[in-house]
Coordinates of C-alpha atoms in Angstrom, one line a residue:
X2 CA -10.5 -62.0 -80.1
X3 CA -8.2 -58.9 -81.0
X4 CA -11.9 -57.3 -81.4
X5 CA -13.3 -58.0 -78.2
X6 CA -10.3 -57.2 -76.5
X7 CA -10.3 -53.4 -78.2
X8 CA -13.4 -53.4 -77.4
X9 CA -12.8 -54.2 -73.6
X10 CA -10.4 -51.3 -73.3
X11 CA -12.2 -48.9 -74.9
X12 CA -14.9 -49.6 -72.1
X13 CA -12.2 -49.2 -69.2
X14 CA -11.3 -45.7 -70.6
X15 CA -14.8 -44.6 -70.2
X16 CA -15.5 -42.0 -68.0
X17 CA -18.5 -43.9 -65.5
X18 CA -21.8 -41.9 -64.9
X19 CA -21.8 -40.6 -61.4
X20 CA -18.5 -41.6 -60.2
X21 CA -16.5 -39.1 -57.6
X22 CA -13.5 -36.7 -59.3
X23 CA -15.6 -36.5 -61.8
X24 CA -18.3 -33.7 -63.8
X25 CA -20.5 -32.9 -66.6
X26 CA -18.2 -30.0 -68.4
X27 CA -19.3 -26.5 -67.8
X28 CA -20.7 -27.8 -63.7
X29 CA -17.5 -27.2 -62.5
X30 CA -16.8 -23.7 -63.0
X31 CA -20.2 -23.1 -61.6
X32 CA -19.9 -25.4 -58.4
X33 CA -16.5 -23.4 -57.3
X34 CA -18.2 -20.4 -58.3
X35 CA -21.0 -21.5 -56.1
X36 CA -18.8 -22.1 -53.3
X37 CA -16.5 -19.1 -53.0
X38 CA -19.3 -16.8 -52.9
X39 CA -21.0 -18.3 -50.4
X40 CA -17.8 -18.6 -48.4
X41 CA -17.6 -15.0 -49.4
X42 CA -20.9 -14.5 -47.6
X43 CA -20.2 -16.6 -44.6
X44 CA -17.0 -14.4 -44.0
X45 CA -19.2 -11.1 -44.4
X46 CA -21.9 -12.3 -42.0
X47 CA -19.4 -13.1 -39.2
X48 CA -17.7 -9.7 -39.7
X49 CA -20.9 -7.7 -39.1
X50 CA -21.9 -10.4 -35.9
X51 CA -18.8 -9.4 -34.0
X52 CA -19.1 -7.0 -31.6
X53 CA -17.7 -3.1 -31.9
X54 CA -14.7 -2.5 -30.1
X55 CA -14.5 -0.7 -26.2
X56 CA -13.5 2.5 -27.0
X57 CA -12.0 3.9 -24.1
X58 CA -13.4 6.8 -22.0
X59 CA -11.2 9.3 -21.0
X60 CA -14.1 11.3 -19.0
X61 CA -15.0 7.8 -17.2
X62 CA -11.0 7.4 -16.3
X63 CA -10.4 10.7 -14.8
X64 CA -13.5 10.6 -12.9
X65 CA -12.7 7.1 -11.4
X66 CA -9.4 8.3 -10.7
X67 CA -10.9 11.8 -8.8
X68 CA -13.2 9.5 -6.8
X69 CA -10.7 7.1 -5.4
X70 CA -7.7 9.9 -4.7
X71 CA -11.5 11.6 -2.7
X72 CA -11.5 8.3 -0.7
X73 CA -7.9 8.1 -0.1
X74 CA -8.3 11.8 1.5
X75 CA -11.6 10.8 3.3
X76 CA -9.2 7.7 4.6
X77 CA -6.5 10.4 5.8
X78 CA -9.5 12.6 7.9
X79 CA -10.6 9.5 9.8
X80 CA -7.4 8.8 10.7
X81 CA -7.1 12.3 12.3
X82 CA -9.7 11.8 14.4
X83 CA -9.0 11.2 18.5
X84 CA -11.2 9.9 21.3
X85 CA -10.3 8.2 24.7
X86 CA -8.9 5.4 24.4
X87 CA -8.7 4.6 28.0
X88 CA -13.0 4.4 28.5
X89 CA -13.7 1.2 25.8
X90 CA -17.7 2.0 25.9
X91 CA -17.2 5.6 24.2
X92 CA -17.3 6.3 20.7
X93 CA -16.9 2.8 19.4
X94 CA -18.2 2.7 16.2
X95 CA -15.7 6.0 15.5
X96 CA -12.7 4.0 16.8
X97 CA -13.8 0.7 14.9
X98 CA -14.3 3.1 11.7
X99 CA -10.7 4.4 12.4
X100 CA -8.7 1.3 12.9
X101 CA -10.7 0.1 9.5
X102 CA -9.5 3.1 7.9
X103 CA -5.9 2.8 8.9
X104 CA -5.4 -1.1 8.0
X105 CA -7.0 0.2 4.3
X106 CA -3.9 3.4 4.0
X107 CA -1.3 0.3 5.4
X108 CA -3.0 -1.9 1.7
X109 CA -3.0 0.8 -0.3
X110 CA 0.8 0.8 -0.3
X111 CA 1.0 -2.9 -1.6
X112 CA -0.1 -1.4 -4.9
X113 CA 2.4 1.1 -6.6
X114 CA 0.1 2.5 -9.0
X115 CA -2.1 3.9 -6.1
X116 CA 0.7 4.9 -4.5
X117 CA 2.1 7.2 -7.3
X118 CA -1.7 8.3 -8.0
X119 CA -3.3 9.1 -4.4
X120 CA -0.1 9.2 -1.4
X121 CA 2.6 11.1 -3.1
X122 CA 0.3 13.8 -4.7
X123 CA -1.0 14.1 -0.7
X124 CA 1.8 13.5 1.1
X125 CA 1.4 16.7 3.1
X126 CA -1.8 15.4 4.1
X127 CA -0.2 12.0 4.8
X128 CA 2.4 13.3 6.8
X129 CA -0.1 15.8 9.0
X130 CA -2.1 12.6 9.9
X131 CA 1.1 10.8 11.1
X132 CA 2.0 13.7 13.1
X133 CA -0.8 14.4 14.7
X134 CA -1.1 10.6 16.1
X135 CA 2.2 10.1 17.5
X136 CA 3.2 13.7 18.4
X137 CA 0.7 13.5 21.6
X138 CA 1.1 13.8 25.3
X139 CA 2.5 10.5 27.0
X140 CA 1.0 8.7 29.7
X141 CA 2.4 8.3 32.5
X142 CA 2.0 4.6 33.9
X143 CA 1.7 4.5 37.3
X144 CA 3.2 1.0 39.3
X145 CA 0.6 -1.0 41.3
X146 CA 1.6 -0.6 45.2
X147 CA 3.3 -3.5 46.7
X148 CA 6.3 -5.6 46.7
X149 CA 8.2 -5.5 43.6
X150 CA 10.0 -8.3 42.1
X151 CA 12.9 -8.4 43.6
X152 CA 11.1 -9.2 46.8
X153 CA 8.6 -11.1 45.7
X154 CA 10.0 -13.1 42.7
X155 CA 7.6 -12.5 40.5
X156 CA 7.4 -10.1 37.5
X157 CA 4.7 -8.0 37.5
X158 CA 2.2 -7.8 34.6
X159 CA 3.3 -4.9 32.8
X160 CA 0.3 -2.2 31.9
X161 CA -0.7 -1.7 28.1
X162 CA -0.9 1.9 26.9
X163 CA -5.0 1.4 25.5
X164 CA -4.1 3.8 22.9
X165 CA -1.2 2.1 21.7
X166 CA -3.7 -0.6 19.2
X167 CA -5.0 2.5 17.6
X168 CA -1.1 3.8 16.6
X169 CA 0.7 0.6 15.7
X170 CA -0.9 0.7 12.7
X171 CA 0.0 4.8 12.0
X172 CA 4.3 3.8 13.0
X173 CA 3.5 0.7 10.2
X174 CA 2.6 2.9 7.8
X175 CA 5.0 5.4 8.3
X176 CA 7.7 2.7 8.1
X177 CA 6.7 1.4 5.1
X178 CA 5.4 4.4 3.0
X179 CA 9.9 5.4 4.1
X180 CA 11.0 2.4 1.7
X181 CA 8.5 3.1 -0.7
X182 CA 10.2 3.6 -3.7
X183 CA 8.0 6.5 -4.9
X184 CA 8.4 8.3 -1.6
X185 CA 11.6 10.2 -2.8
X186 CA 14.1 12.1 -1.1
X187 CA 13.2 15.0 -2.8
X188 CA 9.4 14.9 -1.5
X189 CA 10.4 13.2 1.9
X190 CA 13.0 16.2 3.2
X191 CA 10.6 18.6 2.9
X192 CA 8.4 17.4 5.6
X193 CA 11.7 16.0 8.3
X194 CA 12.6 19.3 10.0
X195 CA 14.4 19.7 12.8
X196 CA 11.2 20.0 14.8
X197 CA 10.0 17.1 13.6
X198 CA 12.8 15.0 14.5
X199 CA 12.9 16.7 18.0
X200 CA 9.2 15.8 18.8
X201 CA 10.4 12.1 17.4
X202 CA 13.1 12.0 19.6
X203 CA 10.8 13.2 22.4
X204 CA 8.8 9.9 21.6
X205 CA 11.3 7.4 23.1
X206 CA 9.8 8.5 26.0
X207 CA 7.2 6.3 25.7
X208 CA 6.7 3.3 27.9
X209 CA 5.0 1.4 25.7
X210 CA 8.0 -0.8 24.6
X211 CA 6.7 -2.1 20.5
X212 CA 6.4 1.9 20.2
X213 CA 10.0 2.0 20.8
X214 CA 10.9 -0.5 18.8
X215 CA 9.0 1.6 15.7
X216 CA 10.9 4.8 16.8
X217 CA 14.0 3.0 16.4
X218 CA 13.5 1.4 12.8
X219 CA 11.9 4.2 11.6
X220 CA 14.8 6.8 12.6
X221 CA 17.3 4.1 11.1
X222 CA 15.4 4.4 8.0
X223 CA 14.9 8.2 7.6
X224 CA 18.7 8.4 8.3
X225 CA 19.6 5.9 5.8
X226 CA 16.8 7.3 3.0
X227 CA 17.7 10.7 3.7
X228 CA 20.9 11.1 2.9
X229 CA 20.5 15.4 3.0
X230 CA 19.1 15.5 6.3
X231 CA 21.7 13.1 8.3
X232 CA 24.1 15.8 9.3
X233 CA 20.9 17.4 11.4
X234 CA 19.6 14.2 12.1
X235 CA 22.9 13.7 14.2
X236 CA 22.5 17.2 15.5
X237 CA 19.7 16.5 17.0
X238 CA 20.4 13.3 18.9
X239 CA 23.4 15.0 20.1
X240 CA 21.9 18.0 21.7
X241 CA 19.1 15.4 23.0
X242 CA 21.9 13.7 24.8
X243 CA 23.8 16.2 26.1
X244 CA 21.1 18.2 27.4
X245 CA 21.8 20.3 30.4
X246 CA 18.5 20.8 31.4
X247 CA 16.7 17.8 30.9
X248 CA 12.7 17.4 31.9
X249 CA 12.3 16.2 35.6
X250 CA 10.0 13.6 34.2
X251 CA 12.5 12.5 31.4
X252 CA 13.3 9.0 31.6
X253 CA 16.0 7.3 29.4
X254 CA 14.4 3.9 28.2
X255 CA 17.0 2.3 26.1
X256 CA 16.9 2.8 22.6

């Protein structure tokens, strides 16, 4: 009984052929052997699968830069360009090519990085193109014959300056390219002389009432921005008021 029973434990201390956890000495070393060179391998083979990295161009960069500061200035010459507004079957294609171009310059100031890049580095041409829209002869509305309201009691439709589509979007571009941040004092002053604000003042001649309305914002801007060029900015309005020879056809619209 004490045999058998020996004999019985011995057994259960047996390693058993084939069981998990367990090895034939000497396959061990070999099996982890095995398996860290071929994870060795599999690491190596992914390494030379992955692509090479995008090295930048700096040729490509400055080119793409060059060719979008070139649109920005073929933008700025389209703008420039006048017809009649008053005949609609003339020259439409040029006016639906300008008032494309004009609602593009009015984007390209929602992004600061084109702003710094293309408008400030041109902001002489920017500022020509704005003067050369609004600094124009006025028109002079003429009343349709008849009774007027005060006899009739009704208001008469009030006459639409054609031209005055084609410049809203030239005064909203002026207004906000003033409070743009990257449009400095130091760059602005430059181009607000005393002429310029003459002709400006000039402006509020207009009948066209919205084009009054820009003339007015925009001078409250330029005067608050501008803190250099207020004293003649005062000047001006000043002499514009107490001129003693004012134009025969000078009409003050309120402002």
């Amino acid at each position: 009984s004490t045999q058998s029973t020996w004999d019985f434990i011995q057994n259960m201390s047996r390693p058993i052929s084939g069981s998990k956890g367990t090895s034939k000495p000497g396959t061990t070393g070999a099996g982890t052997g095995t398996g860290t060179s071929a994870t060795g391998a599999s690491r190596t083979a992914k390494t030379a699968t992955k692509a090479p990295a995008k090295q930048s161009n700096p040729e490509s960069k400055t080119e793409a830069k060059s060719t979008a500061r070139e649109a920005f200035i073929k933008k700025l010459q389209i703008c420039m360009n006048t017809y009649n507004y008053a005949d609609e079957s003339t020259d439409a294609k040029g006016k639906a090519e300008r008032l494309t171009a004009i609602n593009d310059l009015q984007s390209i100031l929602s992004d600061q990085k084109t702003v710094i890049s293309n408008v400030i580095p041109n902001l002489e041409g920017v500022m020509d193109m704005i003067e050369k829209n609004i600094f124009r002869p006025l028109p002079n509305k003429k009343k349709s014959p008849g009774l007027g309201m005060s006899e009739t009691g009704i208001e008469q439709e009030e006459q639409v300056d054609p031209s005055w589509p084609h410049l809203q979007g030239v005064y909203e571009f002026f207004l906000q390219l003033i409070l743009n941040e990257a449009a400095d004092v130091k760059g602005m002053k430059g181009f607000i002389t005393p002429q310029f604000i003459q002709g400006f003042l000039e402006l509020f001649d207009s009948e066209e009432n919205y084009e009054r309305d820009y003339l007015k914002n925009i001078l409250h801007k330029l005067y608050a921005k501008l803190v250099p060029r207020r004293k003649m900015i005062r000047k001006a309005i000043n002499d514009s008021f107490f001129d003693p020879y004012p134009r025969k056809s000078q009409i003050q619209w309120g402002c």
